[in-house]
PDB file of C-alpha atoms in Angstrom:
ATOM      1  CA  GLN A   1      -0.234  -0.244   0.073  1.00  0.00           C
ATOM      2  CA  ALA A   2       1.182   3.222  -0.958  1.00  0.00           C
ATOM      3  CA  PRO A   3       1.569   6.212   1.321  1.00  0.00           C
ATOM      4  CA  LEU A   4      -0.613   8.610  -1.029  1.00  0.00           C
ATOM      5  CA  VAL A   5      -2.732   7.471  -3.772  1.00  0.00           C
ATOM      6  CA  GLU A   6      -3.602  10.039  -7.141  1.00  0.00           C
ATOM      7  CA  TYR A   7      -5.945   9.783  -8.852  1.00  0.00           C
ATOM      8  CA  GLY A   8      -7.460  12.297 -11.523  1.00  0.00           C
ATOM      9  CA  GLY A   9      -5.650  12.759 -14.461  1.00  0.00           C
ATOM     10  CA  GLY A  10      -6.236  12.396 -18.203  1.00  0.00           C
ATOM     11  CA  LEU A  11      -6.546  14.366 -21.709  1.00  0.00           C
ATOM     12  CA  VAL A  12      -8.077  17.504 -21.650  1.00  0.00           C
ATOM     13  CA  GLN A  13      -8.269  19.923 -24.686  1.00  0.00           C
ATOM     14  CA  ALA A  14      -6.745  23.913 -23.848  1.00  0.00           C
ATOM     15  CA  GLY A  15      -9.755  25.717 -21.593  1.00  0.00           C
ATOM     16  CA  GLY A  16     -10.424  22.548 -19.687  1.00  0.00           C
ATOM     17  CA  SER A  17     -10.784  21.749 -16.651  1.00  0.00           C
ATOM     18  CA  LEU A  18      -9.866  18.746 -14.054  1.00  0.00           C
ATOM     19  CA  ARG A  19      -9.415  17.758 -10.407  1.00  0.00           C
ATOM     20  CA  LEU A  20      -6.890  15.650  -8.882  1.00  0.00           C
ATOM     21  CA  SER A  21      -7.113  14.089  -5.784  1.00  0.00           C
ATOM     22  CA  CYS A  22      -4.546  12.308  -3.511  1.00  0.00           C
ATOM     23  CA  ALA A  23      -5.162   9.754  -0.590  1.00  0.00           C
ATOM     24  CA  THR A  24      -3.900   8.827   2.268  1.00  0.00           C
ATOM     25  CA  SER A  25      -4.300   8.187   6.092  1.00  0.00           C
ATOM     26  CA  GLN A  26      -4.896   9.785   9.195  1.00  0.00           C
ATOM     27  CA  SER A  27      -1.317   9.613  11.127  1.00  0.00           C
ATOM     28  CA  ILE A  28       0.212  11.225   7.971  1.00  0.00           C
ATOM     29  CA  PHE A  29      -2.149  13.794   6.950  1.00  0.00           C
ATOM     30  CA  THR A  30      -3.153  15.415   9.714  1.00  0.00           C
ATOM     31  CA  SER A  31       0.670  15.624  10.517  1.00  0.00           C
ATOM     32  CA  SER A  32       1.388  17.061   7.183  1.00  0.00           C
ATOM     33  CA  ASP A  33       1.789  20.173   5.051  1.00  0.00           C
ATOM     34  CA  MET A  34       0.793  18.873   1.895  1.00  0.00           C
ATOM     35  CA  GLY A  35       1.106  19.579  -1.902  1.00  0.00           C
ATOM     36  CA  TRP A  36       0.439  18.929  -5.291  1.00  0.00           C
ATOM     37  CA  TYR A  37       4.039  19.421  -7.726  1.00  0.00           C
ATOM     38  CA  ARG A  38       4.860  18.824 -11.574  1.00  0.00           C
ATOM     39  CA  GLN A  39       7.546  17.244 -13.676  1.00  0.00           C
ATOM     40  CA  SER A  40       7.562  17.496 -17.168  1.00  0.00           C
ATOM     41  CA  PRO A  41      10.557  15.992 -19.464  1.00  0.00           C
ATOM     42  CA  GLY A  42      13.317  18.097 -19.341  1.00  0.00           C
ATOM     43  CA  ARG A  43      11.630  19.875 -16.637  1.00  0.00           C
ATOM     44  CA  GLN A  44      12.967  19.976 -12.910  1.00  0.00           C
ATOM     45  CA  ARG A  45       9.551  19.297 -10.598  1.00  0.00           C
ATOM     46  CA  GLU A  46       8.222  21.805  -9.634  1.00  0.00           C
ATOM     47  CA  LEU A  47       5.813  22.983  -6.777  1.00  0.00           C
ATOM     48  CA  VAL A  48       2.567  23.817  -7.663  1.00  0.00           C
ATOM     49  CA  ALA A  49       0.106  24.165  -4.954  1.00  0.00           C
ATOM     50  CA  MET A  50       0.991  23.757  -1.039  1.00  0.00           C
ATOM     51  CA  ILE A  51      -2.397  23.482   1.608  1.00  0.00           C
ATOM     52  CA  THR A  52      -0.769  23.657   5.106  1.00  0.00           C
ATOM     53  CA  THR A  53      -2.337  21.968   7.987  1.00  0.00           C
ATOM     54  CA  SER A  54      -4.543  25.090   8.989  1.00  0.00           C
ATOM     55  CA  GLY A  55      -5.352  25.867   5.456  1.00  0.00           C
ATOM     56  CA  ALA A  56      -3.044  28.237   4.580  1.00  0.00           C
ATOM     57  CA  GLU A  57      -2.119  28.008   0.342  1.00  0.00           C
ATOM     58  CA  THR A  58       0.554  28.290  -1.331  1.00  0.00           C
ATOM     59  CA  TYR A  59       0.867  28.693  -5.837  1.00  0.00           C
ATOM     60  CA  ALA A  60       2.999  29.173  -8.030  1.00  0.00           C
ATOM     61  CA  ASP A  61       2.410  31.962 -10.416  1.00  0.00           C
ATOM     62  CA  SER A  62       1.922  30.105 -13.580  1.00  0.00           C
ATOM     63  CA  VAL A  63      -1.182  28.647 -11.742  1.00  0.00           C
ATOM     64  CA  LYS A  64      -2.912  31.804  -9.704  1.00  0.00           C
ATOM     65  CA  GLY A  65      -6.285  32.357 -10.416  1.00  0.00           C
ATOM     66  CA  ARG A  66      -6.749  29.026 -12.419  1.00  0.00           C
ATOM     67  CA  PHE A  67      -5.631  26.451  -9.566  1.00  0.00           C
ATOM     68  CA  THR A  68      -7.425  25.420  -6.315  1.00  0.00           C
ATOM     69  CA  ILE A  69      -5.779  23.245  -3.667  1.00  0.00           C
ATOM     70  CA  SER A  70      -7.960  21.844  -0.759  1.00  0.00           C
ATOM     71  CA  ARG A  71      -8.124  19.561   2.121  1.00  0.00           C
ATOM     72  CA  ASP A  72     -10.631  17.183   3.167  1.00  0.00           C
ATOM     73  CA  ASN A  73      -9.824  16.567   6.807  1.00  0.00           C
ATOM     74  CA  PRO A  74     -12.406  13.919   7.236  1.00  0.00           C
ATOM     75  CA  GLY A  75     -11.248  12.365   4.324  1.00  0.00           C
ATOM     76  CA  ASN A  76      -7.833  12.329   4.726  1.00  0.00           C
ATOM     77  CA  ARG A  77      -7.477  13.939   1.292  1.00  0.00           C
ATOM     78  CA  ILE A  78      -6.217  17.080  -0.889  1.00  0.00           C
ATOM     79  CA  PHE A  79      -7.121  18.091  -3.894  1.00  0.00           C
ATOM     80  CA  LEU A  80      -6.228  20.007  -6.897  1.00  0.00           C
ATOM     81  CA  LYS A  81      -8.771  21.974  -9.231  1.00  0.00           C
ATOM     82  CA  MET A  82      -7.528  22.787 -12.694  1.00  0.00           C
ATOM     83  CA  ASP A  83      -9.630  25.176 -14.997  1.00  0.00           C
ATOM     84  CA  THR A  84      -8.346  27.189 -18.214  1.00  0.00           C
ATOM     85  CA  LEU A  85      -6.138  24.673 -18.214  1.00  0.00           C
ATOM     86  CA  LYS A  86      -2.927  25.032 -20.569  1.00  0.00           C
ATOM     87  CA  PRO A  87      -1.085  22.770 -23.240  1.00  0.00           C
ATOM     88  CA  GLU A  88       1.840  23.676 -20.607  1.00  0.00           C
ATOM     89  CA  ASP A  89       0.366  22.550 -17.805  1.00  0.00           C
ATOM     90  CA  THR A  90       0.854  19.151 -19.666  1.00  0.00           C
ATOM     91  CA  ALA A  91       2.765  16.934 -17.038  1.00  0.00           C
ATOM     92  CA  VAL A  92       2.805  14.276 -14.169  1.00  0.00           C
ATOM     93  CA  TYR A  93       1.048  15.473 -11.310  1.00  0.00           C
ATOM     94  CA  TYR A  94       2.626  14.069  -7.924  1.00  0.00           C
ATOM     95  CA  CYS A  95       1.316  14.555  -4.281  1.00  0.00           C
ATOM     96  CA  ASN A  96       3.753  15.862  -0.994  1.00  0.00           C
ATOM     97  CA  ALA A  97       3.239  15.416   2.310  1.00  0.00           C
ATOM     98  CA  ASP A  98       5.451  17.195   3.980  1.00  0.00           C
ATOM     99  CA  ALA A  99       4.820  15.066   7.698  1.00  0.00           C
ATOM    100  CA  PHE A 100       6.628  15.955  11.590  1.00  0.00           C
ATOM    101  CA  ILE A 101       5.831  12.957  12.779  1.00  0.00           C
ATOM    102  CA  ASP A 102       7.846  11.532  16.003  1.00  0.00           C
ATOM    103  CA  GLY A 103       9.771  13.889  17.085  1.00  0.00           C
ATOM    104  CA  GLY A 104      10.900  14.628  13.377  1.00  0.00           C
ATOM    105  CA  ARG A 105      10.497  15.904   9.558  1.00  0.00           C
ATOM    106  CA  ARG A 106       9.487  12.398   6.850  1.00  0.00           C
ATOM    107  CA  GLU A 107       7.659  13.234   3.207  1.00  0.00           C
ATOM    108  CA  TYR A 108       5.839  11.130   0.917  1.00  0.00           C
ATOM    109  CA  TRP A 109       5.548  10.692  -2.231  1.00  0.00           C
ATOM    110  CA  GLY A 110       2.674   9.613  -4.684  1.00  0.00           C
ATOM    111  CA  ARG A 111       3.491   7.688  -8.128  1.00  0.00           C
ATOM    112  CA  GLY A 112       2.069  10.887 -10.003  1.00  0.00           C
ATOM    113  CA  THR A 113      -0.860  10.866 -12.229  1.00  0.00           C
ATOM    114  CA  GLU A 114      -0.250  12.187 -15.931  1.00  0.00           C
ATOM    115  CA  VAL A 115      -2.220  15.422 -17.588  1.00  0.00           C
ATOM    116  CA  THR A 116      -2.279  16.059 -21.485  1.00  0.00           C
ATOM    117  CA  VAL A 117      -3.979  19.137 -22.744  1.00  0.00           C
ATOM    118  CA  THR A 118      -3.889  19.219 -26.357  1.00  0.00           C
ATOM    119  CA  VAL A 119      -4.399  22.888 -28.348  1.00  0.00           C
TER     120      VAL A 119
END
């Protein structure tokens, strides 16, 4: 069982929308700031959006106003709502948990979900 599991990637036309989800365990989720990263071929993995345990949100400039990150605390999930998608949003999207457990910091990654945006 993977600590983080992403869902929701797919093929969409430019201007369309997708919603990604990431599920994890209660023990990880309640102790973690959560984020979405993405990586496309030939490029470095980059932060897309992050949400803290208290709900504070951070976004990359390239997605501000188009993407929204949220937490579902009872369900131990985060979401990334992506609107007005552009071809340059094409990437593998990864869920990240930055956890503080047993007095130390631990980081978890999902396997990724692929998003392809066509012209």
